[in-house]
Amino acid sequence: MQRSSGDQEGEAARAAVLESRPTPNGSLGVEVLDFDVRETDAETAAEIRALVHGEKLVVFHGQELSTTEYIAFAAALGQPQIYFQENYHHPDHPEIFVSSNRPLNGEKVGVAGTGRYWHSDYQFFEEPLPMTMVSPQQVPSGRRGTNYIDMEAVNAALPEGLRALAEGTRAVHEAKWRYKITPEDVDKSITEILEEFGALTPTVTHPTVITHPATGARCLYVSRGFTVGLAELERNESLRVIGELFDFIERDEHVHFQPWELGDILLWDNRQVVHRASETPPGEPSVSYRIGVYDGLPFYADEARGRLYE
Ligand code: 7UC
Ligand code: FE
């Protein structure tokens, strides 16, 4: 970050303590050098939040943290989230969302293979999750990591026709199609499961293009994972337009792959990127710990806040 002269107001204006450089082989994000996240104080926390808002993805390496130290880092940055479904929780630490295909102390823990589709976390709630961090605990051999797409860049690159169709609309989001069956669901019909989970996660809308509350960046805010339509368009037209948006968003040239190494923490801004977990090769272990962080700002600056869909 640049040292700014004089003005001590605002997070981005403070003198930089952290050193960072662009991620190697990537088009998105920075990696922070020589910093132990256990040393995060109020000033470095403000600087990290500003770095996430400015760079969208921030990667820390070589962090050997206990679960409590990991949660303490999240708490230094903001308010750690408790995920709304308990079956995702770490048994001793509800702040930790566990994506794991390996038992912990002989018991199934968390959910195996989460987020293997393009999405932004909590997009299906009226107040989505501003920041997510993920720390891999067991990394399978071969290619494993998280894919990201910069949605400010995508918005700027949208073909004129698509932009005109999306501009001024609200996108409709639902979680129920991604619901994962739990032992309690045995003997229920698919319809019952959808109704029950749909009642817990009612359909919401957000502006299709959102304005970042800290930077003013304009970001396309839809994903194939959770977005089911555009509210103002007739059903067939809505499906056609979101299909075109998804195909444009997911073009190979828009994708940044961030590989996982043990000791990494990947921290990103859900307002500005969509992400997708890479596949784990069959039989390989894959365990990661996620913590969501509320960064103290509204999710977006647009007046029309998230609301239920009528
Ligand atoms: O299992 C998953 O893919 C989790 C997904 C439904 N939700 C993650 C989130 O925070 O939006
Ligand atoms: Fe996710």
PDB file of C-alpha atoms and ligand atoms in Angstrom:
ATOM      1  CA  MET A   1       0.000   0.000   0.000  1.00  0.00           C
ATOM      2  CA  GLN A   2       1.010   3.572  -0.580  1.00  0.00           C
ATOM      3  CA  ARG A   3       1.944   5.770   2.331  1.00  0.00           C
ATOM      4  CA  SER A   4      -0.396   8.717   2.148  1.00  0.00           C
ATOM      5  CA  SER A   5       0.737  12.138   3.265  1.00  0.00           C
ATOM      6  CA  GLY A   6      -0.822  14.017   6.134  1.00  0.00           C
ATOM      7  CA  ASP A   7      -4.370  12.718   6.251  1.00  0.00           C
ATOM      8  CA  GLN A   8      -4.740  10.342   9.200  1.00  0.00           C
ATOM      9  CA  GLU A   9      -8.451   9.827   8.603  1.00  0.00           C
ATOM     10  CA  GLY A  10      -9.758   6.576   7.203  1.00  0.00           C
ATOM     11  CA  GLU A  11      -8.304   3.098   7.118  1.00  0.00           C
ATOM     12  CA  ALA A  12      -6.625   3.342   3.747  1.00  0.00           C
ATOM     13  CA  ALA A  13      -4.823   6.547   4.698  1.00  0.00           C
ATOM     14  CA  ARG A  14      -2.742   5.104   7.547  1.00  0.00           C
ATOM     15  CA  ALA A  15       0.961   4.456   7.106  1.00  0.00           C
ATOM     16  CA  ALA A  16       1.491   0.944   5.813  1.00  0.00           C
ATOM     17  CA  VAL A  17       3.148  -1.649   8.054  1.00  0.00           C
ATOM     18  CA  LEU A  18       2.421  -4.647   5.859  1.00  0.00           C
ATOM     19  CA  GLU A  19       4.483  -5.490   2.840  1.00  0.00           C
ATOM     20  CA  SER A  20       2.674  -7.173  -0.017  1.00  0.00           C
ATOM     21  CA  ARG A  21       3.197  -8.120  -3.651  1.00  0.00           C
ATOM     22  CA  PRO A  22       0.936  -9.454  -6.414  1.00  0.00           C
ATOM     23  CA  THR A  23       0.208 -13.190  -6.244  1.00  0.00           C
ATOM     24  CA  PRO A  24       2.567 -15.099  -8.561  1.00  0.00           C
ATOM     25  CA  ASN A  25       1.112 -16.343 -11.869  1.00  0.00           C
ATOM     26  CA  GLY A  26      -2.127 -14.652 -11.033  1.00  0.00           C
ATOM     27  CA  SER A  27      -4.254 -11.804 -12.179  1.00  0.00           C
ATOM     28  CA  LEU A  28      -5.893 -11.193  -8.840  1.00  0.00           C
ATOM     29  CA  GLY A  29      -4.857 -10.470  -5.277  1.00  0.00           C
ATOM     30  CA  VAL A  30      -1.727  -9.929  -3.248  1.00  0.00           C
ATOM     31  CA  GLU A  31       0.332 -11.994  -0.852  1.00  0.00           C
ATOM     32  CA  VAL A  32       1.514 -10.476   2.390  1.00  0.00           C
ATOM     33  CA  LEU A  33       5.188 -11.005   3.186  1.00  0.00           C
ATOM     34  CA  ASP A  34       6.800 -11.588   6.585  1.00  0.00           C
ATOM     35  CA  PHE A  35       3.796 -11.097   8.788  1.00  0.00           C
ATOM     36  CA  ASP A  36       2.576 -13.301  11.630  1.00  0.00           C
ATOM     37  CA  VAL A  37      -1.198 -12.825  11.851  1.00  0.00           C
ATOM     38  CA  ARG A  38      -1.016 -13.436  15.629  1.00  0.00           C
ATOM     39  CA  GLU A  39       0.502  -9.958  15.811  1.00  0.00           C
ATOM     40  CA  THR A  40      -2.553  -8.244  14.326  1.00  0.00           C
ATOM     41  CA  ASP A  41      -3.411  -5.176  16.400  1.00  0.00           C
ATOM     42  CA  ALA A  42      -6.090  -2.542  15.744  1.00  0.00           C
ATOM     43  CA  GLU A  43      -3.914  -0.668  13.243  1.00  0.00           C
ATOM     44  CA  THR A  44      -2.762  -3.665  11.244  1.00  0.00           C
ATOM     45  CA  ALA A  45      -6.343  -4.975  11.281  1.00  0.00           C
ATOM     46  CA  ALA A  46      -7.490  -1.714   9.670  1.00  0.00           C
ATOM     47  CA  GLU A  47      -4.699  -2.015   7.151  1.00  0.00           C
ATOM     48  CA  ILE A  48      -5.623  -5.621   6.339  1.00  0.00           C
ATOM     49  CA  ARG A  49      -9.283  -4.680   5.842  1.00  0.00           C
ATOM     50  CA  ALA A  50      -8.236  -1.847   3.519  1.00  0.00           C
ATOM     51  CA  LEU A  51      -5.956  -4.263   1.627  1.00  0.00           C
ATOM     52  CA  VAL A  52      -8.826  -6.730   1.198  1.00  0.00           C
ATOM     53  CA  HIS A  53     -11.137  -3.939   0.007  1.00  0.00           C
ATOM     54  CA  GLY A  54      -8.515  -2.670  -2.418  1.00  0.00           C
ATOM     55  CA  GLU A  55      -7.056  -5.957  -3.710  1.00  0.00           C
ATOM     56  CA  LYS A  56     -10.088  -8.261  -3.275  1.00  0.00           C
ATOM     57  CA  LEU A  57      -7.949 -11.298  -2.307  1.00  0.00           C
ATOM     58  CA  VAL A  58      -5.149 -11.335   0.273  1.00  0.00           C
ATOM     59  CA  VAL A  59      -3.006 -14.417   0.938  1.00  0.00           C
ATOM     60  CA  PHE A  60      -0.857 -15.013   4.037  1.00  0.00           C
ATOM     61  CA  HIS A  61       1.699 -17.831   4.052  1.00  0.00           C
ATOM     62  CA  GLY A  62       3.434 -19.822   6.786  1.00  0.00           C
ATOM     63  CA  GLN A  63       0.825 -19.253   9.497  1.00  0.00           C
ATOM     64  CA  GLU A  64       1.023 -22.146  11.966  1.00  0.00           C
ATOM     65  CA  LEU A  65      -2.032 -21.365  14.064  1.00  0.00           C
ATOM     66  CA  SER A  66      -4.045 -23.178  16.689  1.00  0.00           C
ATOM     67  CA  THR A  67      -7.814 -23.024  16.201  1.00  0.00           C
ATOM     68  CA  THR A  68      -8.078 -20.366  18.932  1.00  0.00           C
ATOM     69  CA  GLU A  69      -5.344 -18.261  17.331  1.00  0.00           C
ATOM     70  CA  TYR A  70      -7.124 -18.532  13.988  1.00  0.00           C
ATOM     71  CA  ILE A  71     -10.408 -17.360  15.551  1.00  0.00           C
ATOM     72  CA  ALA A  72      -8.530 -14.554  17.351  1.00  0.00           C
ATOM     73  CA  PHE A  73      -7.243 -13.318  13.982  1.00  0.00           C
ATOM     74  CA  ALA A  74     -10.805 -13.250  12.631  1.00  0.00           C
ATOM     75  CA  ALA A  75     -11.965 -11.412  15.756  1.00  0.00           C
ATOM     76  CA  ALA A  76      -9.183  -8.834  15.300  1.00  0.00           C
ATOM     77  CA  LEU A  77     -10.472  -8.115  11.784  1.00  0.00           C
ATOM     78  CA  GLY A  78     -14.154  -7.917  12.648  1.00  0.00           C
ATOM     79  CA  GLN A  79     -17.024 -10.016  13.930  1.00  0.00           C
ATOM     80  CA  PRO A  80     -16.555 -13.748  13.279  1.00  0.00           C
ATOM     81  CA  GLN A  81     -19.619 -15.403  11.814  1.00  0.00           C
ATOM     82  CA  ILE A  82     -21.462 -18.418  13.159  1.00  0.00           C
ATOM     83  CA  TYR A  83     -22.640 -20.295  10.047  1.00  0.00           C
ATOM     84  CA  PHE A  84     -26.414 -20.787  10.071  1.00  0.00           C
ATOM     85  CA  GLN A  85     -26.273 -24.590   9.732  1.00  0.00           C
ATOM     86  CA  GLU A  86     -24.745 -26.397  12.700  1.00  0.00           C
ATOM     87  CA  ASN A  87     -23.680 -29.458  10.753  1.00  0.00           C
ATOM     88  CA  TYR A  88     -20.907 -27.313   9.227  1.00  0.00           C
ATOM     89  CA  HIS A  89     -19.470 -26.313  12.615  1.00  0.00           C
ATOM     90  CA  HIS A  90     -16.226 -27.462  14.174  1.00  0.00           C
ATOM     91  CA  PRO A  91     -17.357 -29.447  17.271  1.00  0.00           C
ATOM     92  CA  ASP A  92     -15.452 -27.179  19.692  1.00  0.00           C
ATOM     93  CA  HIS A  93     -15.549 -23.880  17.783  1.00  0.00           C
ATOM     94  CA  PRO A  94     -18.813 -22.870  16.100  1.00  0.00           C
ATOM     95  CA  GLU A  95     -16.994 -19.979  14.350  1.00  0.00           C
ATOM     96  CA  ILE A  96     -15.125 -22.521  12.233  1.00  0.00           C
ATOM     97  CA  PHE A  97     -16.955 -23.851   9.167  1.00  0.00           C
ATOM     98  CA  VAL A  98     -15.401 -27.194   8.321  1.00  0.00           C
ATOM     99  CA  SER A  99     -15.082 -28.519   4.810  1.00  0.00           C
ATOM    100  CA  SER A 100     -13.695 -32.009   5.340  1.00  0.00           C
ATOM    101  CA  ASN A 101     -13.794 -35.518   3.960  1.00  0.00           C
ATOM    102  CA  ARG A 102     -11.834 -36.913   6.949  1.00  0.00           C
ATOM    103  CA  PRO A 103     -13.086 -37.712  10.471  1.00  0.00           C
ATOM    104  CA  LEU A 104     -11.910 -35.699  13.473  1.00  0.00           C
ATOM    105  CA  ASN A 105     -11.381 -37.834  16.635  1.00  0.00           C
ATOM    106  CA  GLY A 106     -13.247 -40.655  14.897  1.00  0.00           C
ATOM    107  CA  GLU A 107     -16.366 -38.582  14.142  1.00  0.00           C
ATOM    108  CA  LYS A 108     -17.652 -37.087  10.934  1.00  0.00           C
ATOM    109  CA  VAL A 109     -17.004 -33.371  11.030  1.00  0.00           C
ATOM    110  CA  GLY A 110     -18.394 -30.600   8.850  1.00  0.00           C
ATOM    111  CA  VAL A 111     -19.369 -31.222   5.249  1.00  0.00           C
ATOM    112  CA  ALA A 112     -17.239 -32.829   2.560  1.00  0.00           C
ATOM    113  CA  GLY A 113     -16.581 -30.667  -0.471  1.00  0.00           C
ATOM    114  CA  THR A 114     -18.322 -27.319  -0.096  1.00  0.00           C
ATOM    115  CA  GLY A 115     -18.738 -24.557  -2.650  1.00  0.00           C
ATOM    116  CA  ARG A 116     -17.839 -26.539  -5.769  1.00  0.00           C
ATOM    117  CA  TYR A 117     -19.756 -24.120  -7.936  1.00  0.00           C
ATOM    118  CA  TRP A 118     -19.340 -20.411  -8.603  1.00  0.00           C
ATOM    119  CA  HIS A 119     -20.779 -18.387  -5.756  1.00  0.00           C
ATOM    120  CA  SER A 120     -20.353 -15.623  -3.225  1.00  0.00           C
ATOM    121  CA  ASP A 121     -20.841 -16.645   0.415  1.00  0.00           C
ATOM    122  CA  TYR A 122     -24.237 -15.878   1.971  1.00  0.00           C
ATOM    123  CA  GLN A 123     -25.451 -14.230  -1.241  1.00  0.00           C
ATOM    124  CA  PHE A 124     -28.844 -15.773  -0.453  1.00  0.00           C
ATOM    125  CA  PHE A 125     -29.343 -13.777   2.761  1.00  0.00           C
ATOM    126  CA  GLU A 126     -30.488 -10.181   3.094  1.00  0.00           C
ATOM    127  CA  GLU A 127     -27.184  -9.365   4.797  1.00  0.00           C
ATOM    128  CA  PRO A 128     -24.486 -11.350   2.993  1.00  0.00           C
ATOM    129  CA  LEU A 129     -21.034 -12.140   4.401  1.00  0.00           C
ATOM    130  CA  PRO A 130     -18.471  -9.396   3.649  1.00  0.00           C
ATOM    131  CA  MET A 131     -15.239 -11.352   4.095  1.00  0.00           C
ATOM    132  CA  THR A 132     -14.295 -15.007   4.097  1.00  0.00           C
ATOM    133  CA  MET A 133     -11.038 -16.594   5.116  1.00  0.00           C
ATOM    134  CA  VAL A 134      -9.986 -20.146   4.504  1.00  0.00           C
ATOM    135  CA  SER A 135      -7.083 -22.036   5.995  1.00  0.00           C
ATOM    136  CA  PRO A 136      -6.282 -25.450   4.473  1.00  0.00           C
ATOM    137  CA  GLN A 137      -5.591 -28.104   7.143  1.00  0.00           C
ATOM    138  CA  GLN A 138      -4.995 -31.116   4.864  1.00  0.00           C
ATOM    139  CA  VAL A 139      -4.084 -30.617   1.251  1.00  0.00           C
ATOM    140  CA  PRO A 140      -4.536 -33.460  -1.242  1.00  0.00           C
ATOM    141  CA  SER A 141      -1.692 -34.203  -3.616  1.00  0.00           C
ATOM    142  CA  GLY A 142      -2.045 -32.576  -6.995  1.00  0.00           C
ATOM    143  CA  ARG A 143      -3.828 -29.388  -7.798  1.00  0.00           C
ATOM    144  CA  ARG A 144      -5.984 -28.072  -4.966  1.00  0.00           C
ATOM    145  CA  GLY A 145      -7.007 -24.522  -4.299  1.00  0.00           C
ATOM    146  CA  THR A 146      -9.719 -21.959  -4.775  1.00  0.00           C
ATOM    147  CA  ASN A 147     -10.686 -20.288  -8.037  1.00  0.00           C
ATOM    148  CA  TYR A 148     -11.685 -16.626  -8.066  1.00  0.00           C
ATOM    149  CA  ILE A 149     -13.222 -14.199 -10.529  1.00  0.00           C
ATOM    150  CA  ASP A 150     -12.886 -10.427 -10.180  1.00  0.00           C
ATOM    151  CA  MET A 151     -16.454  -9.145 -10.537  1.00  0.00           C
ATOM    152  CA  GLU A 152     -15.457  -5.493 -10.832  1.00  0.00           C
ATOM    153  CA  ALA A 153     -13.371  -6.408 -13.887  1.00  0.00           C
ATOM    154  CA  VAL A 154     -16.194  -8.559 -15.248  1.00  0.00           C
ATOM    155  CA  ASN A 155     -18.677  -5.727 -14.805  1.00  0.00           C
ATOM    156  CA  ALA A 156     -16.399  -3.328 -16.655  1.00  0.00           C
ATOM    157  CA  ALA A 157     -15.973  -5.851 -19.500  1.00  0.00           C
ATOM    158  CA  LEU A 158     -19.666  -6.752 -19.923  1.00  0.00           C
ATOM    159  CA  PRO A 159     -20.852  -6.575 -23.535  1.00  0.00           C
ATOM    160  CA  GLU A 160     -23.129  -3.561 -24.031  1.00  0.00           C
ATOM    161  CA  GLY A 161     -26.278  -5.585 -24.741  1.00  0.00           C
ATOM    162  CA  LEU A 162     -25.926  -7.643 -21.571  1.00  0.00           C
ATOM    163  CA  ARG A 163     -25.084  -4.603 -19.500  1.00  0.00           C
ATOM    164  CA  ALA A 164     -28.223  -2.850 -20.718  1.00  0.00           C
ATOM    165  CA  LEU A 165     -30.326  -5.868 -19.716  1.00  0.00           C
ATOM    166  CA  ALA A 166     -28.715  -6.181 -16.262  1.00  0.00           C
ATOM    167  CA  GLU A 167     -28.502  -2.465 -15.405  1.00  0.00           C
ATOM    168  CA  GLY A 168     -31.076  -1.278 -12.906  1.00  0.00           C
ATOM    169  CA  THR A 169     -32.425  -4.781 -12.212  1.00  0.00           C
ATOM    170  CA  ARG A 170     -32.399  -6.844  -9.046  1.00  0.00           C
ATOM    171  CA  ALA A 171     -31.028 -10.369  -9.019  1.00  0.00           C
ATOM    172  CA  VAL A 172     -32.930 -13.134  -7.243  1.00  0.00           C
ATOM    173  CA  HIS A 173     -30.996 -15.591  -5.028  1.00  0.00           C
ATOM    174  CA  GLU A 174     -31.881 -18.910  -3.408  1.00  0.00           C
ATOM    175  CA  ALA A 175     -29.904 -21.349  -1.248  1.00  0.00           C
ATOM    176  CA  LYS A 176     -32.247 -24.329  -1.285  1.00  0.00           C
ATOM    177  CA  TRP A 177     -30.907 -25.882  -4.495  1.00  0.00           C
ATOM    178  CA  ARG A 178     -27.523 -26.288  -2.778  1.00  0.00           C
ATOM    179  CA  TYR A 179     -28.879 -27.821   0.400  1.00  0.00           C
ATOM    180  CA  LYS A 180     -26.976 -30.917   1.547  1.00  0.00           C
ATOM    181  CA  ILE A 181     -28.880 -33.861   2.955  1.00  0.00           C
ATOM    182  CA  THR A 182     -28.254 -34.642   6.658  1.00  0.00           C
ATOM    183  CA  PRO A 183     -29.107 -37.795   8.667  1.00  0.00           C
ATOM    184  CA  GLU A 184     -32.346 -36.072   9.855  1.00  0.00           C
ATOM    185  CA  ASP A 185     -33.596 -36.016   6.255  1.00  0.00           C
ATOM    186  CA  VAL A 186     -33.975 -39.771   5.967  1.00  0.00           C
ATOM    187  CA  ASP A 187     -37.549 -40.669   4.929  1.00  0.00           C
ATOM    188  CA  LYS A 188     -38.395 -37.128   3.827  1.00  0.00           C
ATOM    189  CA  SER A 189     -39.358 -36.461   0.231  1.00  0.00           C
ATOM    190  CA  ILE A 190     -37.279 -34.095  -1.875  1.00  0.00           C
ATOM    191  CA  THR A 191     -40.291 -31.755  -1.939  1.00  0.00           C
ATOM    192  CA  GLU A 192     -40.517 -31.698   1.865  1.00  0.00           C
ATOM    193  CA  ILE A 193     -36.792 -31.052   2.179  1.00  0.00           C
ATOM    194  CA  LEU A 194     -36.985 -28.175  -0.314  1.00  0.00           C
ATOM    195  CA  GLU A 195     -40.007 -26.691   1.475  1.00  0.00           C
ATOM    196  CA  GLU A 196     -38.416 -26.922   4.920  1.00  0.00           C
ATOM    197  CA  PHE A 197     -35.074 -25.490   3.847  1.00  0.00           C
ATOM    198  CA  GLY A 198     -36.767 -22.933   1.621  1.00  0.00           C
ATOM    199  CA  ALA A 199     -38.702 -21.648   4.661  1.00  0.00           C
ATOM    200  CA  LEU A 200     -35.409 -21.225   6.535  1.00  0.00           C
ATOM    201  CA  THR A 201     -33.773 -19.416   3.618  1.00  0.00           C
ATOM    202  CA  PRO A 202     -36.482 -17.359   1.860  1.00  0.00           C
ATOM    203  CA  THR A 203     -35.715 -16.041  -1.599  1.00  0.00           C
ATOM    204  CA  VAL A 204     -33.932 -12.649  -1.554  1.00  0.00           C
ATOM    205  CA  THR A 205     -32.990  -9.977  -4.054  1.00  0.00           C
ATOM    206  CA  HIS A 206     -29.962  -7.680  -4.294  1.00  0.00           C
ATOM    207  CA  PRO A 207     -29.061  -5.129  -6.960  1.00  0.00           C
ATOM    208  CA  THR A 208     -27.540  -6.981  -9.939  1.00  0.00           C
ATOM    209  CA  VAL A 209     -24.646  -4.525  -9.846  1.00  0.00           C
ATOM    210  CA  ILE A 210     -23.580  -3.402  -6.360  1.00  0.00           C
ATOM    211  CA  THR A 211     -21.467  -0.479  -5.170  1.00  0.00           C
ATOM    212  CA  HIS A 212     -18.644  -1.230  -2.745  1.00  0.00           C
ATOM    213  CA  PRO A 213     -19.109   0.655   0.556  1.00  0.00           C
ATOM    214  CA  ALA A 214     -15.386   1.438   1.000  1.00  0.00           C
ATOM    215  CA  THR A 215     -14.007   1.842  -2.526  1.00  0.00           C
ATOM    216  CA  GLY A 216     -17.068   2.632  -4.650  1.00  0.00           C
ATOM    217  CA  ALA A 217     -16.141  -0.226  -7.012  1.00  0.00           C
ATOM    218  CA  ARG A 218     -19.108  -1.371  -9.108  1.00  0.00           C
ATOM    219  CA  CYS A 219     -19.338  -5.162  -9.142  1.00  0.00           C
ATOM    220  CA  LEU A 220     -21.630  -7.567 -10.908  1.00  0.00           C
ATOM    221  CA  TYR A 221     -23.175  -9.544  -8.048  1.00  0.00           C
ATOM    222  CA  VAL A 222     -24.619 -12.771  -9.460  1.00  0.00           C
ATOM    223  CA  SER A 223     -23.421 -16.381  -9.438  1.00  0.00           C
ATOM    224  CA  ARG A 224     -24.454 -19.652 -11.038  1.00  0.00           C
ATOM    225  CA  GLY A 225     -24.446 -21.165  -7.528  1.00  0.00           C
ATOM    226  CA  PHE A 226     -27.162 -19.042  -5.975  1.00  0.00           C
ATOM    227  CA  THR A 227     -28.717 -16.661  -8.515  1.00  0.00           C
ATOM    228  CA  VAL A 228     -31.945 -17.915 -10.064  1.00  0.00           C
ATOM    229  CA  GLY A 229     -33.120 -14.926 -12.105  1.00  0.00           C
ATOM    230  CA  LEU A 230     -33.539 -11.200 -12.589  1.00  0.00           C
ATOM    231  CA  ALA A 231     -36.644  -9.914 -10.836  1.00  0.00           C
ATOM    232  CA  GLU A 232     -37.856  -7.466 -13.506  1.00  0.00           C
ATOM    233  CA  LEU A 233     -37.648  -9.818 -16.485  1.00  0.00           C
ATOM    234  CA  GLU A 234     -40.211 -12.277 -17.696  1.00  0.00           C
ATOM    235  CA  ARG A 235     -39.252 -15.858 -16.740  1.00  0.00           C
ATOM    236  CA  ASN A 236     -37.809 -17.097 -20.044  1.00  0.00           C
ATOM    237  CA  GLU A 237     -36.015 -13.823 -20.693  1.00  0.00           C
ATOM    238  CA  SER A 238     -34.676 -13.858 -17.124  1.00  0.00           C
ATOM    239  CA  LEU A 239     -33.259 -17.373 -17.534  1.00  0.00           C
ATOM    240  CA  ARG A 240     -31.728 -16.477 -20.887  1.00  0.00           C
ATOM    241  CA  VAL A 241     -30.062 -13.348 -19.536  1.00  0.00           C
ATOM    242  CA  ILE A 242     -28.643 -14.926 -16.366  1.00  0.00           C
ATOM    243  CA  GLY A 243     -27.375 -17.850 -18.471  1.00  0.00           C
ATOM    244  CA  GLU A 244     -25.524 -15.387 -20.693  1.00  0.00           C
ATOM    245  CA  LEU A 245     -24.182 -13.538 -17.652  1.00  0.00           C
ATOM    246  CA  PHE A 246     -22.883 -16.786 -16.095  1.00  0.00           C
ATOM    247  CA  ASP A 247     -21.221 -17.882 -19.351  1.00  0.00           C
ATOM    248  CA  PHE A 248     -19.526 -14.505 -19.664  1.00  0.00           C
ATOM    249  CA  ILE A 249     -18.433 -14.398 -15.998  1.00  0.00           C
ATOM    250  CA  GLU A 250     -16.957 -17.922 -16.094  1.00  0.00           C
ATOM    251  CA  ARG A 251     -14.775 -17.474 -19.166  1.00  0.00           C
ATOM    252  CA  ASP A 252     -11.348 -19.042 -18.612  1.00  0.00           C
ATOM    253  CA  GLU A 253      -9.579 -15.722 -19.012  1.00  0.00           C
ATOM    254  CA  HIS A 254     -11.479 -14.336 -16.003  1.00  0.00           C
ATOM    255  CA  VAL A 255     -10.409 -17.125 -13.614  1.00  0.00           C
ATOM    256  CA  HIS A 256      -7.590 -16.792 -11.105  1.00  0.00           C
ATOM    257  CA  PHE A 257      -6.500 -20.055  -9.450  1.00  0.00           C
ATOM    258  CA  GLN A 258      -5.066 -19.705  -5.958  1.00  0.00           C
ATOM    259  CA  PRO A 259      -3.255 -22.913  -4.943  1.00  0.00           C
ATOM    260  CA  TRP A 260      -3.389 -24.113  -1.334  1.00  0.00           C
ATOM    261  CA  GLU A 261      -0.315 -24.701   0.802  1.00  0.00           C
ATOM    262  CA  LEU A 262      -0.382 -25.712   4.450  1.00  0.00           C
ATOM    263  CA  GLY A 263       0.021 -22.562   6.531  1.00  0.00           C
ATOM    264  CA  ASP A 264      -1.868 -20.380   4.043  1.00  0.00           C
ATOM    265  CA  ILE A 265      -4.751 -18.125   4.899  1.00  0.00           C
ATOM    266  CA  LEU A 266      -6.810 -16.926   1.933  1.00  0.00           C
ATOM    267  CA  LEU A 267      -8.866 -13.851   2.814  1.00  0.00           C
ATOM    268  CA  TRP A 268     -11.257 -12.285   0.305  1.00  0.00           C
ATOM    269  CA  ASP A 269     -14.026  -9.755  -0.233  1.00  0.00           C
ATOM    270  CA  ASN A 270     -17.308 -11.471  -1.164  1.00  0.00           C
ATOM    271  CA  ARG A 271     -18.622  -8.201  -2.624  1.00  0.00           C
ATOM    272  CA  GLN A 272     -15.997  -8.193  -5.335  1.00  0.00           C
ATOM    273  CA  VAL A 273     -15.201 -11.792  -6.221  1.00  0.00           C
ATOM    274  CA  VAL A 274     -17.029 -15.021  -6.805  1.00  0.00           C
ATOM    275  CA  HIS A 275     -15.182 -18.216  -5.911  1.00  0.00           C
ATOM    276  CA  ARG A 276     -15.311 -21.929  -6.524  1.00  0.00           C
ATOM    277  CA  ALA A 277     -13.530 -24.777  -4.742  1.00  0.00           C
ATOM    278  CA  SER A 278     -11.418 -27.028  -6.945  1.00  0.00           C
ATOM    279  CA  GLU A 279     -12.246 -30.724  -7.110  1.00  0.00           C
ATOM    280  CA  THR A 280     -10.450 -33.162  -4.793  1.00  0.00           C
ATOM    281  CA  PRO A 281      -9.078 -36.287  -6.497  1.00  0.00           C
ATOM    282  CA  PRO A 282     -11.037 -39.398  -5.338  1.00  0.00           C
ATOM    283  CA  GLY A 283      -9.644 -40.948  -2.158  1.00  0.00           C
ATOM    284  CA  GLU A 284      -7.496 -37.940  -1.285  1.00  0.00           C
ATOM    285  CA  PRO A 285      -7.939 -36.101   2.011  1.00  0.00           C
ATOM    286  CA  SER A 286      -9.066 -32.497   1.916  1.00  0.00           C
ATOM    287  CA  VAL A 287      -9.743 -30.442   5.024  1.00  0.00           C
ATOM    288  CA  SER A 288     -10.113 -26.699   5.315  1.00  0.00           C
ATOM    289  CA  TYR A 289     -11.280 -24.333   8.044  1.00  0.00           C
ATOM    290  CA  ARG A 290     -13.241 -21.278   7.067  1.00  0.00           C
ATOM    291  CA  ILE A 291     -14.229 -18.276   9.164  1.00  0.00           C
ATOM    292  CA  GLY A 292     -16.597 -15.594   7.890  1.00  0.00           C
ATOM    293  CA  VAL A 293     -15.909 -12.034   9.035  1.00  0.00           C
ATOM    294  CA  TYR A 294     -18.264  -9.061   9.250  1.00  0.00           C
ATOM    295  CA  ASP A 295     -16.009  -6.099   8.533  1.00  0.00           C
ATOM    296  CA  GLY A 296     -18.220  -3.413  10.069  1.00  0.00           C
ATOM    297  CA  LEU A 297     -19.456  -1.999   6.738  1.00  0.00           C
ATOM    298  CA  PRO A 298     -22.763  -2.606   5.003  1.00  0.00           C
ATOM    299  CA  PHE A 299     -22.434  -5.213   2.268  1.00  0.00           C
ATOM    300  CA  TYR A 300     -23.117  -2.599  -0.392  1.00  0.00           C
ATOM    301  CA  ALA A 301     -23.665   1.135  -0.530  1.00  0.00           C
ATOM    302  CA  ASP A 302     -26.681   1.070  -2.840  1.00  0.00           C
ATOM    303  CA  GLU A 303     -29.796   2.427  -1.209  1.00  0.00           C
ATOM    304  CA  ALA A 304     -31.983  -0.521  -2.132  1.00  0.00           C
ATOM    305  CA  ARG A 305     -30.752  -2.964   0.516  1.00  0.00           C
ATOM    306  CA  GLY A 306     -31.186  -6.726   0.372  1.00  0.00           C
ATOM    307  CA  ARG A 307     -34.800  -7.691   0.735  1.00  0.00           C
ATOM    308  CA  LEU A 308     -37.116 -10.622   0.535  1.00  0.00           C
ATOM    309  CA  TYR A 309     -38.557 -11.483  -2.824  1.00  0.00           C
ATOM    310  CA  GLU A 310     -42.301 -11.130  -3.235  1.00  0.00           C
TER     311      GLU A 310
HETATM  312  O1  7UC B   1     -21.934 -26.672   1.226  1.00  0.00           O
HETATM  313  C1  7UC B   1     -21.856 -25.586   0.635  1.00  0.00           C
HETATM  314  O2  7UC B   1     -21.551 -25.528  -0.580  1.00  0.00           O
HETATM  315  C2  7UC B   1     -22.091 -24.333   1.441  1.00  0.00           C
HETATM  316  C3  7UC B   1     -22.944 -23.303   0.750  1.00  0.00           C
HETATM  317  C4  7UC B   1     -24.366 -23.739   0.562  1.00  0.00           C
HETATM  318  N1  7UC B   1     -22.980 -22.050   1.477  1.00  0.00           N
HETATM  319  C5  7UC B   1     -21.781 -21.344   1.734  1.00  0.00           C
HETATM  320  C6  7UC B   1     -22.065 -19.875   2.015  1.00  0.00           C
HETATM  321  O3  7UC B   1     -21.567 -19.324   2.977  1.00  0.00           O
HETATM  322  O4  7UC B   1     -22.773 -19.275   1.224  1.00  0.00           O
HETATM  323 FE    FE B   2     -17.765 -20.294  -0.424  1.00  0.00          FE
END
